[in-house]
Coordinates of C-alpha atoms in Angstrom, one line a residue:
Chain U
M25 CA -183.1 -93.5 -136.2
N26 CA -182.6 -95.8 -139.1
E27 CA -181.3 -93.0 -141.3
E28 CA -178.8 -92.1 -138.6
Q29 CA -177.5 -95.6 -138.5
L30 CA -177.1 -95.6 -142.2
I31 CA -175.0 -92.4 -142.2
I32 CA -172.8 -93.8 -139.5
Q33 CA -172.3 -97.0 -141.5
Q34 CA -171.4 -94.9 -144.6
V35 CA -169.0 -92.8 -142.6
Y36 CA -167.2 -95.8 -141.2
K37 CA -166.8 -97.2 -144.7
A38 CA -165.6 -93.8 -146.0
K39 CA -163.0 -93.7 -143.3
E40 CA -161.1 -96.4 -145.1
N41 CA -161.6 -95.3 -148.6
M42 CA -161.1 -91.8 -149.8
Q43 CA -163.2 -92.6 -152.9
K44 CA -166.2 -93.4 -150.8
A45 CA -165.6 -90.3 -148.8
D46 CA -165.8 -88.3 -152.0
E47 CA -169.1 -90.0 -152.9
L48 CA -170.5 -89.3 -149.4
I49 CA -169.5 -85.7 -149.8
N50 CA -171.3 -85.6 -153.1
D51 CA -174.4 -87.0 -151.5
Y52 CA -174.3 -84.5 -148.6
M53 CA -173.4 -81.5 -150.8
P54 CA -176.7 -79.8 -149.9
F55 CA -175.9 -80.1 -146.3
I56 CA -172.4 -78.7 -146.7
K57 CA -173.8 -75.8 -148.8
A58 CA -176.4 -75.1 -146.1
E59 CA -173.8 -75.0 -143.4
T60 CA -171.6 -72.7 -145.5
A61 CA -174.7 -70.5 -146.3
K62 CA -175.3 -70.2 -142.5
F63 CA -171.8 -68.9 -142.1
L64 CA -171.7 -66.6 -145.1
R65 CA -175.3 -65.5 -144.6
R66 CA -175.8 -66.0 -148.3
P67 CA -175.9 -69.1 -150.6
P68 CA -172.4 -70.1 -151.7
I69 CA -171.6 -70.2 -155.3
E70 CA -169.9 -73.4 -156.4
G71 CA -166.5 -72.9 -158.0
H72 CA -166.2 -69.4 -156.7
D73 CA -166.3 -69.4 -152.9
D74 CA -163.3 -70.8 -151.1
E75 CA -165.5 -71.2 -148.1
L76 CA -167.3 -74.1 -149.8
S77 CA -164.1 -75.9 -150.5
I78 CA -163.1 -75.4 -146.9
A79 CA -166.4 -76.8 -145.7
M80 CA -165.9 -79.8 -147.9
I81 CA -162.4 -80.5 -146.5
A82 CA -163.9 -80.0 -143.0
F83 CA -166.4 -82.7 -143.9
H84 CA -163.5 -84.9 -144.8
E85 CA -162.0 -84.3 -141.4
A86 CA -165.3 -85.0 -139.8
I87 CA -165.4 -88.4 -141.6
C88 CA -161.9 -89.2 -140.4
G89 CA -162.4 -88.0 -136.9
Y90 CA -165.8 -89.3 -136.2
A91 CA -166.5 -92.0 -133.7
R92 CA -169.8 -93.4 -132.5
N93 CA -169.3 -92.1 -129.0
R94 CA -169.1 -88.5 -130.4
G95 CA -172.8 -88.4 -130.9
A96 CA -174.7 -87.8 -134.1
F97 CA -172.5 -87.5 -137.2
L98 CA -174.2 -84.5 -138.8
K99 CA -174.1 -82.4 -135.7
Y100 CA -170.4 -83.3 -135.3
A101 CA -169.8 -82.4 -139.0
S102 CA -171.7 -79.2 -138.7
M103 CA -169.6 -78.2 -135.7
L104 CA -166.3 -79.0 -137.4
I105 CA -167.3 -77.1 -140.6
R106 CA -168.2 -74.0 -138.6
S107 CA -165.0 -74.0 -136.7
R108 CA -162.9 -74.5 -139.8
L109 CA -164.7 -71.7 -141.5
I110 CA -164.0 -69.5 -138.5
D111 CA -160.3 -70.5 -138.6
Y112 CA -160.2 -69.6 -142.3
A113 CA -161.9 -66.2 -141.8
R114 CA -159.4 -65.4 -139.0
K115 CA -156.5 -66.3 -141.3
E116 CA -158.0 -64.1 -144.1
M117 CA -158.4 -61.2 -141.7
R118 CA -154.7 -60.5 -141.9
H119 CA -155.2 -59.5 -145.5
S120 CA -158.3 -57.4 -144.9
G121 CA -156.3 -54.2 -145.2
A122 CA -155.1 -55.1 -148.7
I123 CA -156.9 -53.9 -151.7
S124 CA -158.0 -56.5 -154.2
L125 CA -156.5 -56.3 -157.6
E126 CA -159.9 -57.1 -159.1
N127 CA -161.5 -54.0 -157.5
G128 CA -162.1 -51.1 -159.8
S129 CA -159.9 -48.0 -159.2
E130 CA -161.1 -44.4 -159.6
K131 CA -161.5 -44.8 -163.3
E132 CA -164.5 -47.0 -164.0
G133 CA -164.0 -50.1 -166.0
T134 CA -160.3 -50.8 -165.4
S135 CA -159.2 -52.9 -162.5
L136 CA -155.9 -52.4 -160.6
S137 CA -154.4 -55.5 -162.2
D138 CA -154.7 -54.1 -165.6
T139 CA -152.6 -51.0 -164.7
L140 CA -149.7 -53.1 -163.3
A141 CA -146.9 -54.1 -165.5
D142 CA -147.0 -57.8 -166.4
Q143 CA -144.1 -59.4 -164.4
K144 CA -144.4 -63.0 -165.5
N145 CA -144.4 -64.5 -168.9
H146 CA -147.8 -66.0 -169.1
S147 CA -147.2 -68.2 -172.0
E148 CA -144.1 -69.7 -170.5
E149 CA -146.0 -70.4 -167.3
T150 CA -148.8 -72.2 -169.0
D151 CA -146.2 -74.2 -170.9
T152 CA -144.5 -75.4 -167.7
R153 CA -147.8 -76.1 -166.2
E154 CA -148.8 -78.2 -169.1
A155 CA -145.5 -80.1 -168.9
T156 CA -145.9 -80.6 -165.2
K157 CA -149.4 -81.9 -165.7
A158 CA -148.1 -84.4 -168.3
E159 CA -145.4 -85.5 -165.9
I160 CA -147.9 -86.0 -163.1
Q161 CA -150.2 -87.9 -165.4
E162 CA -147.3 -90.2 -166.3
L163 CA -146.4 -90.7 -162.7
R164 CA -150.0 -91.6 -161.8
K165 CA -150.1 -94.1 -164.5
Q166 CA -146.9 -95.7 -163.4
M167 CA -148.1 -95.8 -159.8
E168 CA -151.3 -97.5 -160.9
G169 CA -149.0 -100.4 -162.0
F170 CA -148.0 -100.7 -158.4
G171 CA -151.6 -100.4 -157.2
V172 CA -150.9 -97.1 -155.5
S173 CA -152.9 -94.0 -156.0
L174 CA -151.8 -90.5 -155.0
T175 CA -154.6 -90.3 -152.5
D176 CA -153.2 -93.4 -150.8
V177 CA -149.8 -91.8 -150.8
A178 CA -151.2 -88.7 -149.2
E179 CA -152.9 -90.7 -146.5
N180 CA -149.7 -92.8 -146.0
C181 CA -147.4 -89.8 -145.9
P182 CA -145.2 -89.5 -142.7
K183 CA -146.3 -86.7 -140.5
Q184 CA -143.4 -86.6 -138.1
K185 CA -140.2 -84.9 -139.0
R186 CA -138.2 -87.8 -137.8
T187 CA -140.1 -90.3 -139.9
L188 CA -139.7 -88.1 -142.9
D189 CA -136.0 -88.0 -142.4
A190 CA -135.8 -91.7 -142.1
C191 CA -137.6 -92.1 -145.4
R192 CA -135.3 -89.6 -147.0
K193 CA -132.3 -91.5 -145.8
A194 CA -133.6 -94.6 -147.4
L195 CA -134.2 -92.7 -150.6
Q196 CA -130.7 -91.4 -150.6
Y197 CA -129.4 -94.9 -150.2
A198 CA -131.6 -96.1 -153.0
K199 CA -130.2 -93.4 -155.3
E200 CA -126.6 -94.5 -154.5
T201 CA -127.4 -98.1 -155.3
P202 CA -129.2 -98.3 -158.7
D203 CA -130.0 -102.0 -158.1
I204 CA -132.8 -101.0 -155.8
L205 CA -134.5 -98.8 -158.3
E206 CA -134.1 -101.4 -161.0
E207 CA -135.5 -104.1 -158.8
L208 CA -138.4 -101.9 -157.9
L209 CA -139.3 -101.3 -161.6
R210 CA -138.8 -105.0 -162.5
T211 CA -140.7 -106.7 -159.7
K212 CA -143.1 -103.9 -158.9
R213 CA -142.4 -104.4 -155.3
L214 CA -140.6 -102.4 -152.8
P215 CA -137.3 -104.1 -151.9
I216 CA -137.4 -103.3 -148.2
S217 CA -134.8 -105.7 -147.2
K218 CA -132.3 -103.9 -149.4
L219 CA -133.5 -100.5 -148.3
V220 CA -132.9 -101.4 -144.7
Q221 CA -129.2 -101.7 -145.4
G222 CA -129.2 -98.0 -145.8
G223 CA -129.6 -97.7 -142.1
A224 CA -133.3 -96.8 -141.9
D225 CA -135.7 -98.6 -139.5
R226 CA -137.5 -101.5 -141.1
K227 CA -140.8 -100.9 -139.4
T228 CA -140.8 -97.2 -140.4
L229 CA -140.3 -98.2 -144.0
E230 CA -143.0 -100.8 -143.9
R231 CA -145.5 -98.5 -142.4
H232 CA -144.8 -96.0 -145.2
R233 CA -144.5 -98.4 -148.0
K234 CA -146.8 -96.6 -150.3
Y235 CA -145.1 -93.3 -149.7
M236 CA -141.7 -94.9 -150.4
V237 CA -142.9 -96.3 -153.7
A238 CA -144.1 -92.8 -154.8
L239 CA -140.9 -91.2 -153.7
L240 CA -138.6 -93.8 -155.3
L241 CA -140.6 -93.6 -158.6
V242 CA -140.2 -89.9 -158.7
F243 CA -136.5 -90.4 -158.6
T244 CA -136.2 -93.1 -161.2
N245 CA -136.4 -91.8 -164.7
G246 CA -137.8 -88.6 -166.0
Y247 CA -140.0 -86.4 -163.8
E248 CA -137.5 -83.6 -164.1
L249 CA -140.1 -80.9 -163.0
I250 CA -141.3 -82.8 -160.0
R251 CA -137.7 -83.5 -159.0
G252 CA -137.0 -79.8 -159.5
H253 CA -139.8 -79.0 -157.1
L254 CA -138.4 -81.5 -154.6
K255 CA -134.9 -80.1 -154.7
Q256 CA -135.1 -79.4 -150.9
V257 CA -135.6 -83.1 -150.2
M258 CA -132.1 -84.0 -151.3
K259 CA -130.6 -80.8 -150.0
G260 CA -131.7 -81.7 -146.5
V261 CA -130.0 -85.1 -146.7
A262 CA -126.8 -83.8 -148.4
T263 CA -126.1 -81.4 -145.6
K264 CA -126.2 -84.2 -143.0
Chain S
M9 CA -143.7 -72.6 -148.9
K10 CA -144.8 -73.6 -152.4
Y11 CA -146.9 -76.6 -153.1
M12 CA -147.4 -78.5 -156.3
V13 CA -150.9 -79.6 -157.1
M14 CA -150.7 -83.3 -157.9
E15 CA -154.3 -84.4 -158.2
C16 CA -157.6 -82.7 -158.0
H17 CA -160.8 -84.1 -156.7
P18 CA -164.2 -82.4 -156.3
S19 CA -163.9 -82.2 -152.6
Y20 CA -160.1 -82.1 -152.1
A21 CA -156.7 -81.8 -153.8
I22 CA -153.4 -83.5 -153.2
L23 CA -150.4 -81.3 -152.9
L24 CA -146.7 -82.1 -152.8
D25 CA -144.6 -79.8 -150.7
K26 CA -141.0 -79.1 -151.2
E27 CA -139.9 -81.5 -148.5
G28 CA -141.5 -84.5 -150.2
R29 CA -144.7 -84.7 -148.2
F30 CA -148.0 -85.5 -150.0
L31 CA -150.8 -83.6 -148.4
I32 CA -154.6 -83.4 -148.6
A33 CA -155.9 -79.8 -148.8
A34 CA -159.1 -78.0 -149.7
N35 CA -159.4 -77.7 -153.4
L36 CA -159.5 -73.9 -153.9
R37 CA -160.1 -74.1 -157.7
Y38 CA -156.7 -75.7 -158.3
E39 CA -155.4 -77.2 -161.4
V40 CA -153.0 -80.1 -161.7
G41 CA -149.5 -79.0 -162.1
Q42 CA -150.1 -75.6 -160.6
E43 CA -147.9 -74.2 -157.9
V44 CA -149.8 -72.8 -155.0
T45 CA -149.1 -71.0 -151.7
N46 CA -151.1 -70.9 -148.5
P47 CA -153.4 -73.9 -149.0
V48 CA -155.9 -74.9 -146.4
L49 CA -154.5 -78.2 -145.3
M50 CA -156.6 -81.0 -143.8
K51 CA -156.0 -81.5 -140.1
K52 CA -156.3 -85.1 -139.2
P53 CA -158.0 -85.3 -135.8
S54 CA -156.4 -87.8 -133.5
S55 CA -158.1 -91.1 -133.9
S56 CA -160.4 -92.3 -131.1
G57 CA -158.1 -95.2 -130.3
F58 CA -155.3 -92.9 -129.5
R59 CA -157.6 -90.8 -127.3
L60 CA -158.8 -93.9 -125.5
K61 CA -155.3 -95.0 -124.9
R62 CA -154.4 -91.5 -123.5
V63 CA -157.5 -91.6 -121.3
L64 CA -156.5 -95.0 -120.0
I65 CA -153.0 -94.0 -119.3
S66 CA -153.9 -90.9 -117.5
S67 CA -156.5 -92.6 -115.4
A68 CA -154.1 -95.3 -114.6
A69 CA -151.6 -92.7 -113.5
A70 CA -154.2 -91.0 -111.4
I71 CA -155.1 -94.2 -109.7
A72 CA -151.5 -95.0 -109.1
A73 CA -151.0 -91.5 -107.5
C74 CA -154.0 -92.1 -105.3
L75 CA -152.7 -95.5 -104.1
L76 CA -149.3 -94.0 -103.5
L77 CA -150.8 -91.3 -101.4
L78 CA -153.0 -93.8 -99.5
F79 CA -150.1 -96.2 -98.8
G80 CA -147.8 -93.3 -98.1
M81 CA -150.3 -92.0 -95.5
N82 CA -150.5 -95.5 -94.1
Y83 CA -146.8 -95.8 -94.0
Y84 CA -146.5 -92.4 -92.3
E85 CA -149.2 -93.3 -89.8
S86 CA -147.4 -96.6 -88.8
Y87 CA -143.8 -95.6 -89.1
M88 CA -143.3 -91.9 -89.0
A89 CA -146.1 -90.3 -87.0
P90 CA -145.4 -90.2 -83.2
Y91 CA -148.1 -92.3 -81.6
S92 CA -146.9 -92.4 -78.0
S93 CA -144.2 -90.6 -76.0
I94 CA -142.0 -91.5 -73.1
F95 CA -140.7 -88.7 -70.9
L96 CA -137.5 -89.7 -69.1
T97 CA -137.1 -87.5 -66.1
I98 CA -134.1 -87.6 -63.9
N99 CA -133.5 -83.9 -63.5
P100 CA -133.0 -83.5 -67.2
E101 CA -136.2 -84.3 -69.0
V102 CA -136.1 -86.0 -72.3
R103 CA -139.0 -86.9 -74.6
M104 CA -138.9 -90.0 -76.8
D105 CA -141.5 -90.2 -79.5
L106 CA -142.5 -93.6 -80.6
N107 CA -144.6 -94.8 -83.6
R108 CA -147.3 -97.4 -83.5
N109 CA -144.8 -100.2 -83.8
G110 CA -142.8 -99.0 -80.8
S111 CA -139.8 -97.7 -82.7
V112 CA -138.3 -94.4 -81.7
V113 CA -139.0 -91.7 -84.2
G114 CA -137.9 -88.7 -82.3
L115 CA -135.8 -87.6 -79.3
A116 CA -135.9 -84.1 -77.8
G117 CA -134.8 -82.5 -74.5
T118 CA -137.8 -80.8 -72.8
N119 CA -135.7 -78.8 -70.4
D120 CA -132.2 -77.3 -70.6
D121 CA -130.5 -80.2 -68.8
G122 CA -132.4 -82.6 -71.1
E123 CA -131.0 -80.8 -74.1
T124 CA -127.5 -81.0 -72.6
L125 CA -128.0 -84.7 -72.0
I126 CA -128.9 -85.6 -75.6
E127 CA -126.5 -83.3 -77.2
G128 CA -124.4 -85.3 -79.6
Y129 CA -126.2 -88.4 -78.8
E130 CA -127.0 -90.6 -81.9
W131 CA -130.4 -92.2 -81.3
K132 CA -131.4 -93.2 -84.7
G133 CA -132.0 -96.9 -85.3
K134 CA -131.8 -97.7 -81.6
D135 CA -134.4 -99.4 -79.4
K136 CA -136.3 -97.4 -76.8
V137 CA -134.8 -99.5 -74.0
T138 CA -131.3 -99.1 -75.4
I139 CA -131.8 -95.3 -75.6
A140 CA -133.2 -95.3 -72.0
D141 CA -130.2 -97.3 -70.8
E142 CA -127.7 -95.2 -72.6
L143 CA -129.3 -91.9 -71.5
V144 CA -129.2 -93.1 -67.9
D145 CA -125.5 -93.9 -68.4
R146 CA -124.9 -90.5 -69.8
A147 CA -126.8 -88.9 -67.0
I148 CA -124.6 -90.8 -64.5
E149 CA -121.5 -89.7 -66.5
M150 CA -122.6 -86.1 -66.5
G151 CA -123.4 -86.2 -62.8
F152 CA -127.2 -85.8 -63.1
L153 CA -127.8 -89.1 -61.5
S154 CA -126.1 -90.5 -58.5
E155 CA -126.6 -93.2 -55.9
G156 CA -130.2 -93.1 -54.5
G157 CA -131.4 -90.9 -57.3
R158 CA -134.7 -91.1 -59.0
V159 CA -135.6 -91.9 -62.6
S160 CA -139.1 -91.6 -63.7
F161 CA -140.6 -92.7 -67.0
S162 CA -143.8 -90.9 -67.8
I163 CA -145.6 -92.7 -70.6
D164 CA -148.1 -90.8 -72.8
T165 CA -150.1 -93.1 -75.0
P166 CA -153.7 -93.5 -76.0
D167 CA -153.5 -97.2 -75.7
E168 CA -153.5 -98.8 -72.3
A169 CA -152.0 -102.0 -73.3
I170 CA -149.0 -100.2 -74.8
F171 CA -148.6 -98.3 -71.5
Q172 CA -148.4 -101.5 -69.6
E173 CA -146.1 -103.1 -72.0
Y174 CA -143.7 -100.2 -72.2
G175 CA -143.8 -99.7 -68.4
V176 CA -142.9 -103.3 -67.6
E177 CA -140.3 -103.4 -70.3
L178 CA -138.6 -100.2 -69.3
R179 CA -138.6 -100.9 -65.7
S180 CA -137.3 -104.4 -66.0
K181 CA -134.6 -103.6 -68.6
V182 CA -133.3 -100.4 -67.0
T183 CA -133.2 -102.0 -63.6
E184 CA -131.3 -104.9 -65.1
H185 CA -129.0 -102.6 -66.8
L186 CA -128.2 -100.7 -63.6
D187 CA -128.2 -103.8 -61.4
G188 CA -125.1 -103.9 -59.2
R189 CA -123.8 -100.5 -60.1
I190 CA -125.9 -98.0 -58.4
T191 CA -129.2 -98.0 -56.7
V192 CA -131.9 -95.6 -58.1
E193 CA -135.6 -95.5 -57.9
I194 CA -137.5 -96.1 -61.0
E195 CA -141.0 -94.8 -61.4
I196 CA -143.5 -95.3 -64.1
F197 CA -146.3 -92.8 -64.6
D198 CA -149.1 -92.5 -67.0
Y199 CA -148.4 -89.1 -68.5
S200 CA -152.0 -88.1 -68.7
N201 CA -152.6 -88.9 -65.1
S202 CA -149.5 -87.3 -63.8
S203 CA -150.2 -84.1 -65.8
E204 CA -153.7 -84.0 -64.4
S205 CA -152.5 -84.4 -60.9
S206 CA -150.0 -81.6 -61.4
K207 CA -152.1 -79.3 -63.5
E208 CA -155.7 -78.2 -63.5
E209 CA -158.2 -80.8 -64.9
Q210 CA -159.2 -80.1 -68.4
P211 CA -162.7 -78.9 -68.6
E212 CA -163.6 -81.2 -71.6
K213 CA -162.8 -84.3 -69.7
V214 CA -164.7 -83.2 -66.7
S215 CA -167.8 -82.5 -68.7
S216 CA -167.6 -85.8 -70.5
S217 CA -167.2 -88.0 -67.4
P218 CA -167.9 -86.2 -64.2
S219 CA -168.3 -89.4 -62.3
S220 CA -164.7 -90.3 -62.8
L221 CA -163.4 -87.4 -60.9
P222 CA -163.2 -88.8 -57.5
E223 CA -161.4 -91.8 -58.9
K224 CA -158.8 -89.6 -60.4
S225 CA -157.9 -88.3 -57.0
S226 CA -157.7 -91.8 -55.8
A227 CA -155.6 -92.6 -58.8
V228 CA -153.2 -89.9 -57.8
T229 CA -153.0 -91.4 -54.3
S230 CA -152.4 -94.8 -55.8
D231 CA -149.6 -93.3 -57.9
K232 CA -148.0 -92.2 -54.7
T233 CA -148.5 -95.4 -53.0
S234 CA -147.2 -97.4 -55.9
S235 CA -144.1 -95.3 -56.2
Q236 CA -143.5 -95.8 -52.5
I237 CA -143.8 -99.5 -52.9
V238 CA -141.7 -99.4 -55.9
S239 CA -139.0 -97.6 -54.0
S240 CA -138.8 -100.5 -51.7
Y241 CA -138.6 -102.9 -54.5
S242 CA -136.3 -101.0 -56.9
G243 CA -133.3 -101.5 -54.7
G244 CA -132.3 -104.2 -57.1
K245 CA -133.6 -107.2 -55.3
G246 CA -134.6 -109.8 -57.9
E247 CA -136.5 -110.2 -61.0
S248 CA -139.4 -111.9 -59.3
D249 CA -140.3 -108.6 -57.7
F250 CA -141.4 -107.1 -61.0
K251 CA -144.6 -109.0 -61.3
P252 CA -146.5 -107.2 -58.6
T253 CA -145.0 -103.9 -59.8
A254 CA -146.6 -104.5 -63.1
G255 CA -149.8 -105.1 -61.2
S256 CA -149.4 -101.7 -59.6
I257 CA -149.1 -100.2 -63.0
S258 CA -152.4 -101.8 -64.1
D259 CA -153.9 -100.5 -60.8
H260 CA -153.9 -96.9 -61.6
T261 CA -154.2 -96.8 -65.4
P262 CA -157.7 -98.0 -65.8
S263 CA -158.8 -95.4 -63.3
S264 CA -159.2 -92.9 -66.1
S265 CA -161.4 -95.1 -68.3
K266 CA -162.9 -97.8 -66.1
P267 CA -163.8 -96.4 -62.7
S268 CA -165.3 -99.6 -61.2
G269 CA -162.5 -101.8 -62.6
S270 CA -159.9 -100.0 -60.6
N271 CA -161.7 -100.8 -57.4
T272 CA -161.9 -104.5 -58.1
D273 CA -158.2 -104.4 -59.0
Y274 CA -157.4 -102.9 -55.7
S275 CA -159.2 -105.6 -53.8
D276 CA -157.6 -108.3 -56.0
S277 CA -154.1 -107.0 -55.8
D278 CA -151.6 -108.5 -53.3
Y279 CA -151.3 -105.3 -51.3
G280 CA -153.4 -105.6 -48.4
E281 CA -151.9 -102.5 -46.9
N282 CA -152.3 -100.7 -50.1
S283 CA -156.1 -100.9 -50.1
S284 CA -156.2 -100.0 -46.5
M285 CA -154.1 -96.9 -47.4
A286 CA -156.5 -96.0 -50.1
S287 CA -159.5 -96.4 -47.8
S288 CA -157.7 -94.7 -44.9
Q289 CA -157.6 -91.5 -46.8
P290 CA -161.1 -90.3 -46.9
P291 CA -160.1 -86.6 -46.6
A292 CA -158.1 -86.8 -49.9
S293 CA -160.9 -88.4 -51.8
S294 CA -163.6 -86.4 -50.2
K295 CA -162.0 -83.2 -51.2
P296 CA -162.7 -83.4 -54.9
V297 CA -166.2 -84.8 -54.2
S298 CA -167.0 -81.7 -52.3
D299 CA -165.7 -79.6 -55.2
N300 CA -167.8 -81.7 -57.4
T301 CA -171.2 -80.3 -56.6
N302 CA -171.0 -78.3 -59.9
Y303 CA -171.1 -81.4 -61.9
N304 CA -174.2 -82.8 -60.5
D305 CA -176.5 -80.8 -62.7
G306 CA -176.4 -82.9 -65.8
N307 CA -175.7 -86.3 -64.5
T308 CA -178.1 -88.3 -62.4
N309 CA -176.0 -91.5 -62.7
Y310 CA -173.5 -89.9 -60.5
N311 CA -175.0 -91.0 -57.3
Q312 CA -175.4 -94.5 -58.4
E313 CA -171.8 -94.8 -59.4
N314 CA -170.7 -93.3 -56.2
Q315 CA -172.8 -95.7 -54.4
N316 CA -171.0 -98.6 -56.1
E317 CA -167.7 -97.3 -55.2
N318 CA -168.7 -96.6 -51.7
E319 CA -170.1 -100.0 -51.2
T320 CA -166.7 -101.5 -51.8
D321 CA -164.9 -98.9 -49.8
D322 CA -166.6 -97.7 -46.8
T323 CA -170.3 -97.8 -46.1
D324 CA -170.5 -95.2 -43.3
Y325 CA -168.6 -92.7 -45.3
S326 CA -170.6 -93.3 -48.4
S327 CA -174.0 -92.8 -46.7
E328 CA -172.8 -89.5 -45.3
E329 CA -171.5 -88.4 -48.6
Q330 CA -174.6 -89.6 -50.4
E331 CA -176.9 -87.8 -48.2
D332 CA -174.9 -84.6 -48.6
Q333 CA -175.0 -85.0 -52.3
E334 CA -178.6 -85.8 -52.5
S335 CA -179.5 -82.8 -50.5
D336 CA -177.2 -80.8 -52.8
Y337 CA -178.9 -82.2 -55.7
E338 CA -182.3 -81.5 -54.5
E339 CA -181.4 -78.0 -53.7
K340 CA -180.1 -77.6 -57.1
E341 CA -183.3 -79.0 -58.6
S342 CA -185.4 -76.7 -56.5
D343 CA -183.3 -73.8 -57.6
E344 CA -183.8 -74.7 -61.2
D345 CA -187.5 -75.1 -60.7
E346 CA -187.7 -71.6 -59.3

């Protein structure tokens, strides 16, 4: 009984803080593994089975969605993990007809991937990946100066299309008036009152403050690769 | 869609999609900076607060619907549903449906002439007396009603008080309306009584109150007598005459529900000759009694009631009747015993 209370308290703390949720998942890893093993009918291997990762994200969902009136937490989490694993299995069923490249062909010892011609330039790809990684690292550092982490941004990200459009509109306005970006960098604060002049709703922007900071930072200096990835963001606004 | 891996945690990864959304997804052995497709995104279950709100809203809507239905029913009951009906019979017969408040909610011709009479007549929003007056006018115009004719209102209502109220009102107002133009008879009937007098008695009523049967026959006679009296009054004398007429209405209405009450009313009423007429018609009242032997089986009170009635009316007659009935009763009993 007491233990049950403890879990619930931890869960409620983890709801607000992704870091705590991560810790909680670490503590309950044996439970998650057991649930995955029940589904797979074999013990999952860490770092190999996608199912384990999915079980972990399902545990995250359980933390977010749990409420006291939903009964015992672990039962709820177990149910959610099982249903997410079933969802995943159904999604994968579509590819069940395909042959894995890793499988051996008639000739023993060589896999199908070895027989295919190499389409991509591997070294170039690893280079760009390294470059992107460095850029992201830089962005993270800069965001830390604002007291914003990427996890915060992900949690703060607008879900509705309309809200997303409003944020983009504000971004577009900020790009046209360099003062805003300058002010952002100088004061380390989001100049909402100036952004509002772009026509976006003030409340919407305030609610997605962290997200706006990340988005504006991406469009300040550098971050060519991330911006390249986000090409569609600006395309959507330009066509309007 | 391609996603860029922004950050990796042991239990989750943060991805950036091409539209600028940052998303949390399952970390399927990702690396920072990698571009991935088909990630397993985290679905955020709706928070309990939102659920609660939804439940509250839906329950409030349900309650509102129930209330609306309830009050709607109430409204229908009091304003829309016909509660009582008035049959206006000259030769054309017209039925007026009234709601609980006495407003007219429907008008229909119950025979061909009645339909002709109300054809093109706009009754909505008018009072029952106004409608009655105008219909009588129309009847005069169309030639259905002429000097010395007869107008009868047959009132069908479950409430006795309403019957009296409507009867008095209609009689006085219509007489007033026609005063000085033409002379017609105006009759007021209780629809249930008049229908019983013309049609066969309904078996249910008989079984429920067999003792009231002889009274019904007397009620019919009183109807006749009252209408006769009415005819003498209705020649448009004066308004003071309407009081006793109202009394005559009350005379025969209770007969269906209060058998003993009707008798006392008779003796109380101003019509000395009326009571004598009622008492002077033993054959009429005796006829149903003789028919009545069937009803004796289940009801022992019958004799007593009859006795009461007979005491007020005619002692000789009652003793005869009673003896007959008792002997009948005994015979029946002996039959049953065998």
